[in-house]
Coordinates of C-alpha atoms and ligand atoms in Angstrom, one line a residue:
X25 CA 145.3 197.2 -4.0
X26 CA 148.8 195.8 -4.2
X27 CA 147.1 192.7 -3.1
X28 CA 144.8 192.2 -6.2
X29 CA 147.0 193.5 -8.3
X30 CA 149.3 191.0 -8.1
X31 CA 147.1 188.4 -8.2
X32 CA 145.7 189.2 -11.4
X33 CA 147.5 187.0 -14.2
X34 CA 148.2 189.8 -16.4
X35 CA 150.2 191.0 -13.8
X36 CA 153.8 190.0 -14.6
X37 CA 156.0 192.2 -12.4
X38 CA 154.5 195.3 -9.8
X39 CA 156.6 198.1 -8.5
X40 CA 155.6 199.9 -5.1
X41 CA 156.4 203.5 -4.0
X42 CA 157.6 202.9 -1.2
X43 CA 155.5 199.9 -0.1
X44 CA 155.2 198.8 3.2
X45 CA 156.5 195.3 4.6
X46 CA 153.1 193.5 4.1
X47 CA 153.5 194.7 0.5
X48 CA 156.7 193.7 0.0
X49 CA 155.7 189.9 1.3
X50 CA 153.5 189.7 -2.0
X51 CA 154.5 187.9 -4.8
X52 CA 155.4 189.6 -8.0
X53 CA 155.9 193.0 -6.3
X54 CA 159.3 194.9 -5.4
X55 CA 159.5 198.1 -3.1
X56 CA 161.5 201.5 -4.2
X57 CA 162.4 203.8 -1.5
X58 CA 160.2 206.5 -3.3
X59 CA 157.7 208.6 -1.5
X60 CA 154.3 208.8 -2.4
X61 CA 154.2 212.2 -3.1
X62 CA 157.8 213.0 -5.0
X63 CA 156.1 213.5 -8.1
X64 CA 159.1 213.7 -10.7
X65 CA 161.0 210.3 -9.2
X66 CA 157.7 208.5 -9.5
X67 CA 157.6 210.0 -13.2
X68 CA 161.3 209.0 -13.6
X69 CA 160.8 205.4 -12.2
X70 CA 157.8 204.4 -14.4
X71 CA 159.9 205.7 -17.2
X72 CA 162.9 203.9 -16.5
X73 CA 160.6 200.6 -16.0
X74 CA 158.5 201.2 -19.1
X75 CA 155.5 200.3 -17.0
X76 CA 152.6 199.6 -18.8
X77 CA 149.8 201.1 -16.5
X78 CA 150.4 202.9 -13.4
X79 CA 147.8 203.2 -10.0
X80 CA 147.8 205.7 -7.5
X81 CA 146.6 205.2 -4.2
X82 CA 146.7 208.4 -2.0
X83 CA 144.9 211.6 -2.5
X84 CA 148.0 213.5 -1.5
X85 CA 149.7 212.5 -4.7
X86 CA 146.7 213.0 -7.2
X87 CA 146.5 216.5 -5.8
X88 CA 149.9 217.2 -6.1
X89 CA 149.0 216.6 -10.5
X90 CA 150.9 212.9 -10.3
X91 CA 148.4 211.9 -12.6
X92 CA 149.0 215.0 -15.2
X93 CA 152.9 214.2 -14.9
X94 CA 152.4 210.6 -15.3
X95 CA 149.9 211.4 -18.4
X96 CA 152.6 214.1 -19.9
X97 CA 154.8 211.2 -20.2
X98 CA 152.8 208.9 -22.3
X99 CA 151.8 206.6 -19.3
X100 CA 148.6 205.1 -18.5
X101 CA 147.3 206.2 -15.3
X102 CA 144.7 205.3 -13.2
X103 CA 143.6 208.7 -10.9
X104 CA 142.2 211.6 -11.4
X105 CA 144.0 214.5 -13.1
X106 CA 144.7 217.2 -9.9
X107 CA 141.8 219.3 -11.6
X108 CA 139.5 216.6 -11.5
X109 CA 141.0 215.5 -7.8
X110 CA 140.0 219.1 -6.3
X111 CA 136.7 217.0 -5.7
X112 CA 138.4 215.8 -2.5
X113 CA 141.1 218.5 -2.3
X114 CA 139.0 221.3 -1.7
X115 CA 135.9 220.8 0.3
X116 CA 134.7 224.5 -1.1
X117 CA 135.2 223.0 -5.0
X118 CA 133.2 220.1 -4.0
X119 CA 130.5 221.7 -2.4
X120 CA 130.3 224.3 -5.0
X121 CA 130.0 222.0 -7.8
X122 CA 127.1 220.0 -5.8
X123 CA 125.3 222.9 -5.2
X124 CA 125.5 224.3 -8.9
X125 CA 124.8 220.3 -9.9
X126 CA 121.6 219.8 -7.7
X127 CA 123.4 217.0 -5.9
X128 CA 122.0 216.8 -2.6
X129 CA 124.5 218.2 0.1
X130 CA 124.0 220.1 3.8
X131 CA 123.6 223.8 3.5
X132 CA 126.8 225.3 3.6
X133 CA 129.4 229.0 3.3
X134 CA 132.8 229.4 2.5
X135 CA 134.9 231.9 4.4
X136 CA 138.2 233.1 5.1
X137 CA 137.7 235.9 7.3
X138 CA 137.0 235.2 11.3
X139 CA 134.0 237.8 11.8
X140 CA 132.4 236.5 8.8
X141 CA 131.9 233.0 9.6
X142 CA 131.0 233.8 13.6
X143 CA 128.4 236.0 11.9
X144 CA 127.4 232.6 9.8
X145 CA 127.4 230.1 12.9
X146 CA 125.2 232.6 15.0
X147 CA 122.9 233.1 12.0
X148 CA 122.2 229.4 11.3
X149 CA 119.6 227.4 13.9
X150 CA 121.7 225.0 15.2
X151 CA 125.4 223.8 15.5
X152 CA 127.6 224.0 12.3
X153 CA 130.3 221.4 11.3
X154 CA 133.5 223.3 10.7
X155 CA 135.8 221.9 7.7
X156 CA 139.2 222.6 6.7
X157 CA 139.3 223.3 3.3
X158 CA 142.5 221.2 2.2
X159 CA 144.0 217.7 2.9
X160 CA 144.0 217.0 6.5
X161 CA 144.0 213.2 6.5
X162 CA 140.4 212.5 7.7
X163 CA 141.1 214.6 10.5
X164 CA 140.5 218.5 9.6
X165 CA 136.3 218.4 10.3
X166 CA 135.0 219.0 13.5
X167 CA 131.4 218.7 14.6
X168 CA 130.4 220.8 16.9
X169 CA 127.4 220.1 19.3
X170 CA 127.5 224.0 20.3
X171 CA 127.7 227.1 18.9
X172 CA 130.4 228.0 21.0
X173 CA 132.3 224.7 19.7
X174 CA 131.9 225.6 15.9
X175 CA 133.0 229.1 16.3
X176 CA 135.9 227.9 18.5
X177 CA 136.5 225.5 15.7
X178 CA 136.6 227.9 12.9
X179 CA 139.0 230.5 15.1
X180 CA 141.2 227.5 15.2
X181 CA 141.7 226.7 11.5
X182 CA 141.4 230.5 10.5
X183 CA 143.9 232.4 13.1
X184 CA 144.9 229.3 15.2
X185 CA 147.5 227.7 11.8
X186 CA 145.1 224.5 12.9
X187 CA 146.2 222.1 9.7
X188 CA 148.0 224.4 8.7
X189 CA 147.5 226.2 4.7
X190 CA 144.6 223.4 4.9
X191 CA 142.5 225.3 7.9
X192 CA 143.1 228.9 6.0
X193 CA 139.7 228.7 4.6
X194 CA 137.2 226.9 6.1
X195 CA 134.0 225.1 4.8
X196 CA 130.9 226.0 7.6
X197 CA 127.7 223.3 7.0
X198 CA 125.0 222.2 8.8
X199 CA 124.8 219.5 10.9
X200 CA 123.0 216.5 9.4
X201 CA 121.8 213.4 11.3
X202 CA 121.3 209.9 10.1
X203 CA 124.1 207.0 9.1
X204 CA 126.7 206.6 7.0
X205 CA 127.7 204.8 4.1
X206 CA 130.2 204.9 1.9
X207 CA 130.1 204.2 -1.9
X208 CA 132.6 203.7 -4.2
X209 CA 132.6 203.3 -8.2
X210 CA 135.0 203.4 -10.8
X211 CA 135.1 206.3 -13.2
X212 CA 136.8 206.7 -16.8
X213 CA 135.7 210.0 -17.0
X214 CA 131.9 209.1 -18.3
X215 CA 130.9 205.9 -17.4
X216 CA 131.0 204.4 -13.9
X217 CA 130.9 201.0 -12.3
X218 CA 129.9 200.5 -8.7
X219 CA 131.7 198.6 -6.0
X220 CA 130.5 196.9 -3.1
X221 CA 128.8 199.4 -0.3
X222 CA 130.4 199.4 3.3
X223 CA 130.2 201.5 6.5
X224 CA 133.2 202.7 7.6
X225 CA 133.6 203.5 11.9
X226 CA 135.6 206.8 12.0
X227 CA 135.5 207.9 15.8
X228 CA 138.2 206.8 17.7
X229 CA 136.1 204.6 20.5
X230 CA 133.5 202.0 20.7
X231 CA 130.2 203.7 20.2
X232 CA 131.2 206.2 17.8
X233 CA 132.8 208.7 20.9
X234 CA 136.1 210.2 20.8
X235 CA 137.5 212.1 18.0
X236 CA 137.4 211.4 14.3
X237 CA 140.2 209.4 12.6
X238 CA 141.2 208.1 9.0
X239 CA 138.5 205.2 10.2
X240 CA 138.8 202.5 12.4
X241 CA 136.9 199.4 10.8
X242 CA 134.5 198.9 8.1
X243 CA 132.2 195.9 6.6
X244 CA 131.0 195.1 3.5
X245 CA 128.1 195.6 2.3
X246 CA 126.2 198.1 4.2
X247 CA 122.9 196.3 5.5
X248 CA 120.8 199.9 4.6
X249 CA 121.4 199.7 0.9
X250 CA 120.2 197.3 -1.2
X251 CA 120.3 197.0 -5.2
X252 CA 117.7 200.2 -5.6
X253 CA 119.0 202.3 -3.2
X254 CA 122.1 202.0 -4.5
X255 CA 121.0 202.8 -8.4
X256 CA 119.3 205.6 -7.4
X257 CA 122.3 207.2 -5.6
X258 CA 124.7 206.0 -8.9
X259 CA 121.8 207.9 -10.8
X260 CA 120.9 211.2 -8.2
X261 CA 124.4 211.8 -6.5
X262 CA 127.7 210.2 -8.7
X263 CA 125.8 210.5 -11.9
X264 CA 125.7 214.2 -12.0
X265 CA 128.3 215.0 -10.4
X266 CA 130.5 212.9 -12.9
X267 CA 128.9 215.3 -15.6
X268 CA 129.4 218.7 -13.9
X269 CA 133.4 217.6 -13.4
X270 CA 133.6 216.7 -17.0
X271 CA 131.3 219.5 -18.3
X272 CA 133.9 221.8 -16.2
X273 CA 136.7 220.4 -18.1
X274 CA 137.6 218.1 -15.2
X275 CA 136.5 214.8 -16.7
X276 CA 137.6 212.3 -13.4
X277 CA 138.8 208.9 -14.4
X278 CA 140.1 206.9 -11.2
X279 CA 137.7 205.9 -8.2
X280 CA 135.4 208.4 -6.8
X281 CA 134.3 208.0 -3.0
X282 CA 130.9 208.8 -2.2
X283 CA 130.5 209.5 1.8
X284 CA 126.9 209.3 2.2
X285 CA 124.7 210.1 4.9
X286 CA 121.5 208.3 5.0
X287 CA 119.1 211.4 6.3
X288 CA 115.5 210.6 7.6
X289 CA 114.0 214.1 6.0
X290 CA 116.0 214.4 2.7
X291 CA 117.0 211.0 1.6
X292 CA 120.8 210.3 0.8
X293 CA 123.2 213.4 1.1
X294 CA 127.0 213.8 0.8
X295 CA 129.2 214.3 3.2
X296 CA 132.5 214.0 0.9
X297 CA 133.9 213.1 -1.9
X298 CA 136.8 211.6 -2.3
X299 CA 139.8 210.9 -5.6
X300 CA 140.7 207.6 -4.4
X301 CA 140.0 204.5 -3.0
X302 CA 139.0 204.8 0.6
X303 CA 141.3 203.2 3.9
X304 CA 140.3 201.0 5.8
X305 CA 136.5 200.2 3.8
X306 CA 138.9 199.0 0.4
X307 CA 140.3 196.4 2.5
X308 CA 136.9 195.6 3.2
X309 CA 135.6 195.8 -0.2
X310 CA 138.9 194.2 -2.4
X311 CA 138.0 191.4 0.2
X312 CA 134.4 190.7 -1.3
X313 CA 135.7 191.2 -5.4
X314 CA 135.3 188.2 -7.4
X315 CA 136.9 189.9 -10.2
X316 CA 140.2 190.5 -11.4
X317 CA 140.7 194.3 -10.5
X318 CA 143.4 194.8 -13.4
X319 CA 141.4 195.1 -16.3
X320 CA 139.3 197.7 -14.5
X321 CA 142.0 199.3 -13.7
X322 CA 143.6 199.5 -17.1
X323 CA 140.0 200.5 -18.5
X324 CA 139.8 203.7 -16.5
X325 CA 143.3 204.5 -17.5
X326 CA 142.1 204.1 -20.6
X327 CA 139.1 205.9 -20.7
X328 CA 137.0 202.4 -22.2
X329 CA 135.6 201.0 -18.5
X330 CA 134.9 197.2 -19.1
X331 CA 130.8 197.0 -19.6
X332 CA 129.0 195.4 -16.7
X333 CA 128.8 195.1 -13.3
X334 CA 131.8 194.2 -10.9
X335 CA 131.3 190.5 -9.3
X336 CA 131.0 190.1 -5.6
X337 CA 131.4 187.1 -3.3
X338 CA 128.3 186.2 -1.6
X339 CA 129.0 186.9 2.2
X340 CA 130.3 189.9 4.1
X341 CA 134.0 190.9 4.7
X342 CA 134.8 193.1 8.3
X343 CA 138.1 195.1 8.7
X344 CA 139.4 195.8 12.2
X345 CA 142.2 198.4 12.3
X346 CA 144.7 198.2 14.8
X347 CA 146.1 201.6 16.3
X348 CA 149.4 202.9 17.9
X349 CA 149.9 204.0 21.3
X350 CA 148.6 207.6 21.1
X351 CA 146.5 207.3 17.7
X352 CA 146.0 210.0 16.7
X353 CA 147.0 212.7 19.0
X354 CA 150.3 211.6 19.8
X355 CA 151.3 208.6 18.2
X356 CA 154.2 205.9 19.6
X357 CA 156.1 204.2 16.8
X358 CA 158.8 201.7 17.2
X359 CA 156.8 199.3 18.7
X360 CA 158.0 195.5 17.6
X361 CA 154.4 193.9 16.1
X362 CA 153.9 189.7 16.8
X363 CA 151.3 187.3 16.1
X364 CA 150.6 188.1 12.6
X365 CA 148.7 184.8 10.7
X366 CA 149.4 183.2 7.4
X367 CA 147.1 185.2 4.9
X368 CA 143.8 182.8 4.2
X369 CA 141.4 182.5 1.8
X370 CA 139.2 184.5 4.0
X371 CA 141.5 186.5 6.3
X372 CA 144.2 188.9 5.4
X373 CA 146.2 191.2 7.6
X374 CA 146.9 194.4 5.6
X375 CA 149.6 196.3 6.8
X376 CA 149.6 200.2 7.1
X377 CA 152.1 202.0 9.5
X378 CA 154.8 199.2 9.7
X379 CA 158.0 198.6 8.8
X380 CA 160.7 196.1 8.8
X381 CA 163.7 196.1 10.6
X382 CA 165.8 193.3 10.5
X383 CA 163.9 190.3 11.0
X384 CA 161.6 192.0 13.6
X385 CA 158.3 194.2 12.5
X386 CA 158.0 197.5 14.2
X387 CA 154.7 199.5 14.1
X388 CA 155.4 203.0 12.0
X389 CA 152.3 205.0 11.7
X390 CA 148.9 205.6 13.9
X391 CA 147.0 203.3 12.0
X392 CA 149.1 200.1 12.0
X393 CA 146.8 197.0 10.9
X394 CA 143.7 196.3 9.2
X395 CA 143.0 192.9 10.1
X396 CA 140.1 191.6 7.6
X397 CA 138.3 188.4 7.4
X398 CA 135.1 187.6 5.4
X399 CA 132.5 185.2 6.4
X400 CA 128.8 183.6 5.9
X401 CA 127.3 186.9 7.8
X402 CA 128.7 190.0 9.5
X403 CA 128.6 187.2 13.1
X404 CA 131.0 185.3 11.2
X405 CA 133.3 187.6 9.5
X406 CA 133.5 189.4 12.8
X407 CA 134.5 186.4 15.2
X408 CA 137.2 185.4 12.7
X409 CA 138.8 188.8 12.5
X410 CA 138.9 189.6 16.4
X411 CA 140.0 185.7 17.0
X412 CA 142.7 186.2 14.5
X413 CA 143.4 189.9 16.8
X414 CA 143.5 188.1 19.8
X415 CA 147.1 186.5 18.6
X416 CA 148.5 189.6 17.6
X417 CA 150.4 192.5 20.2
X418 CA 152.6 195.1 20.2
X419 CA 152.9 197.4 22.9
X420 CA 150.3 200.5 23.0
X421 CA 148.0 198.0 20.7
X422 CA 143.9 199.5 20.9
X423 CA 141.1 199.0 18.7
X424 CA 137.6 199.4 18.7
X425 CA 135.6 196.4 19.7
X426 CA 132.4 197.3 18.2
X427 CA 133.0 197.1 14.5
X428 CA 130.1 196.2 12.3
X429 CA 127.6 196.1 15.8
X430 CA 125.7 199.3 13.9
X431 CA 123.3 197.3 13.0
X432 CA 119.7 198.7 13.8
X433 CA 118.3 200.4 10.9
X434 CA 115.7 202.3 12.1
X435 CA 115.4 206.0 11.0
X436 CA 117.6 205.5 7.8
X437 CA 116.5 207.9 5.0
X438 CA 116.2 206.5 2.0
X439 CA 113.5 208.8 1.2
X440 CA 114.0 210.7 -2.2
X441 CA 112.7 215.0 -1.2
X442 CA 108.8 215.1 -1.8
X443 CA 108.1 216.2 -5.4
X444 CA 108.9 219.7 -6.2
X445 CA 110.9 219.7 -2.8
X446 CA 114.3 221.3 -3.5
X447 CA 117.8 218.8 -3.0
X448 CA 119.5 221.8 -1.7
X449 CA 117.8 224.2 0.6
X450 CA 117.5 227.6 -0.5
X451 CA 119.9 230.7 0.9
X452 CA 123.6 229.2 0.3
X453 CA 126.2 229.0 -0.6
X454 CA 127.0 232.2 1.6
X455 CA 130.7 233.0 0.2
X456 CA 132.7 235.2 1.9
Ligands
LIG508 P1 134.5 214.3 6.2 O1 136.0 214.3 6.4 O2 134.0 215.4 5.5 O3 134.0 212.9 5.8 O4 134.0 214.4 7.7 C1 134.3 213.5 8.7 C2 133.1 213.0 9.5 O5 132.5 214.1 10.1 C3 132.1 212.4 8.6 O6 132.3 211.0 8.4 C4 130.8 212.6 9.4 O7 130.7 211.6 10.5 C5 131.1 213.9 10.1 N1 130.5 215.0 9.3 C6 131.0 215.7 8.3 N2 130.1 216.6 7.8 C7 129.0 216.5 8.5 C8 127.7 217.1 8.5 N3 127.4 218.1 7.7 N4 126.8 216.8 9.4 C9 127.1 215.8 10.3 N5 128.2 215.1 10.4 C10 129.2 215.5 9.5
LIG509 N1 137.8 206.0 5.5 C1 137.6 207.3 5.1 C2 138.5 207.7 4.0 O1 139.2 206.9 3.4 O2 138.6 208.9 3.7

């Protein structure tokens, strides 16, 4: 985002909080040793620089009302208010509001108490996918395969302190099948204007084994949507739920994440929402913009999106993270990072958990590099990201090899329910 931001010429100066060392390398930009999250020194700092729009990226910060703060003092601000960001901070809001909007959604209960949801799991047919209810960084949902795993799962979160105030109450849904795409579109609070579709790979190992992560690599676009498909989900999934948030007095103005799942039976269904732009299928999809982001930007912030549709390079763009020794059980940092290539037209190494010190690069978080090429086809975009890997090493270095080889399309649902079928099935929410 920092990226594009930059680049735009109505950009004349760009401030990060805190920035990482790819960030910093950017023209235009300078990096403040502020955290994310310390919502009155971000409020002080755009003060004291008179900024004339401000962007946040990360969820945790929109939750914590940086966008009300930011608004109180007569900024411009591009995120949701922490009302209208409850979409992605609580899984219970969000599923409430899409059953109570008819957006299509797995069958679901919300429960706080132990007995109540082993009395749910053992009532439903088959497995149930256990959710946190709060933040947990991509990692708080767990998808059983068992009965036994889900209530495991759920005694976990609810007595275990798994994720802590996050696992206290737990979303229980069933398990849906099919593949996953994930939608983004720009919201000023009415209108919305959709970006590029990708897929994003979020299990740990080629193959899609091993635990869930933040995500591991993405492309863009998704080969299962085209132009229709993806009008009719603006129209049957973001369009309503953009109403119910405003008609609840949570009008959202900032990006709005549809996780899809592509169901055989029941068409598109979500899996998530979330407030913000997603990591790593943005690097992906700011890769493909042919568009100067900034206007956009300011026009959510504003309320007054620009009209039309956002242009897009022909081609497809493939992001290949690069992960710490551990990732993400036990992560390694410290690690001093070589290799790195000159950004290109068509490849850019976007840094995540790094940081400088002195003149050598050490890795500093689980998720350490998204390296992102775009190409002709997904062939070509892929061979130039993993050539460009194969120069790059740190100790501890693993990614997944597979990224964008999902390529069958058989058994996608794109099916809208038969008429008079119901989006949500009947008997839920069960809240307890
Ligand atoms: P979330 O953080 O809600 O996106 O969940 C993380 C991942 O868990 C998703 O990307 C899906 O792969 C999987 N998942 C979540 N909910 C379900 C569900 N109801 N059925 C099947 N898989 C799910
Ligand atoms: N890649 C998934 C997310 O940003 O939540």
């Amino acid at each position: 985002m920092a990226w594009r931001i930059a680049a735009s010429p109505l950009c004349e100066k760009l401030i990060v909080a805190p920035g990482n060392p790819g960030i910093a390398a950017e023209p235009k930009v300078t990096c403040i040793p502020v955290a994310a999250d310390a919502v009155p020194e971000l409020v002080a700092a755009a003060v004291s620089e008179k900024a004339d729009l401000v962007v946040c990226g990360p969820e945790v910060a929109l939750c914590a009302g940086l966008g009300d703060a930011m608004r109180a003092a007569g900024l411009p601000f591009f995120g949701p208010s922490r009302a209208a960001a409850e979409i992605e901070g609580s899984k219970a809001f969000a599923k409430r509001l899409m059953y109570q909007a008819g957006v299509p959604t797995a069958a679901f209960g919300v429960f706080d108490d132990l007995g109540a949801a082993e009395a749910f799991i053992d009532a439903q047919p088959g497995p149930v996918v256990v959710k946190a209810d709060g933040l947990a960084a991509g990692k708080g949902v767990v998808v059983a395969s068992s009965k036994q795993e889900s209530r495991l799962a759920a005694r976990h979160m609810l007595t275990g302190g798994a994720f802590g105030g996050a696992g206290r109450r737990v979303v229980l849904e069933q398990r849906l099948t099919g593949r996953e795409v994930s939608l983004l579109a720009l919201c000023d609070g009415e209108r919305l204007a959709l970006l590029p579709s990708s897929e994003d790979h979020k299990t740990l190992r080629d193959g899609d084994q091993g635990p869930n992560t933040g995500g591991m690599g993405t492309y863009s676009p998704s080969p299962l949507l085209d132009a229709a498909a993806e009008q009719r989900i603006l129209e049957t999934i973001f369009r309503p739920t953009v109403i119910a948030l405003a008609a609840a007095g949570r009008p959202f103005q900032g990006l709005l994440y549809g996780g899809l799942m592509l169901t055989p039976d029941r068409g598109p269904m979500v899996i998530e929402w979330n407030c913000r732009f997603g990591d790593p299928e943005t690097q992906s999809v700011l890769m493909r913009l042919d568009e100067d982001l900034l206007p956009w930007l300011a026009g959510v912030a504003a309320g007054r999106l620009p009209s039309g549709a956002l242009r897009v390079k022909p081609g497809t763009a493939c992001c290949v993270v690069l992960a710490a020794d551990g990732y993400p059980e036990r992560t390694r940092l410290g690690d001093p990072i070589t290799g790195l290539p000159a950004p290109a037209d068509d490849l850019r190494v976007f840094h995540a958990g790094t940081r400088r010190d002195g003149d050598r690069l050490l890795t500093a978080g689980g998720r350490v590099l998204g390296v992102t090429a775009r190409g002709a086809d997904l062939g070509a975009a892929r061979a130039r990201a993993y050539d460009a890997i194969q120069k790059i090493a740190f100790d501890g270095m693993h990614f997944r090899r597979d990224i964008g080889l999902r390529l069958d399309v058989a058994g996608v649902g794109l099916a809208e329910p038969a008429a008079g079928g119901e989006r949500n099935p009947p008997g839920v929410p069960g809240d307890h």
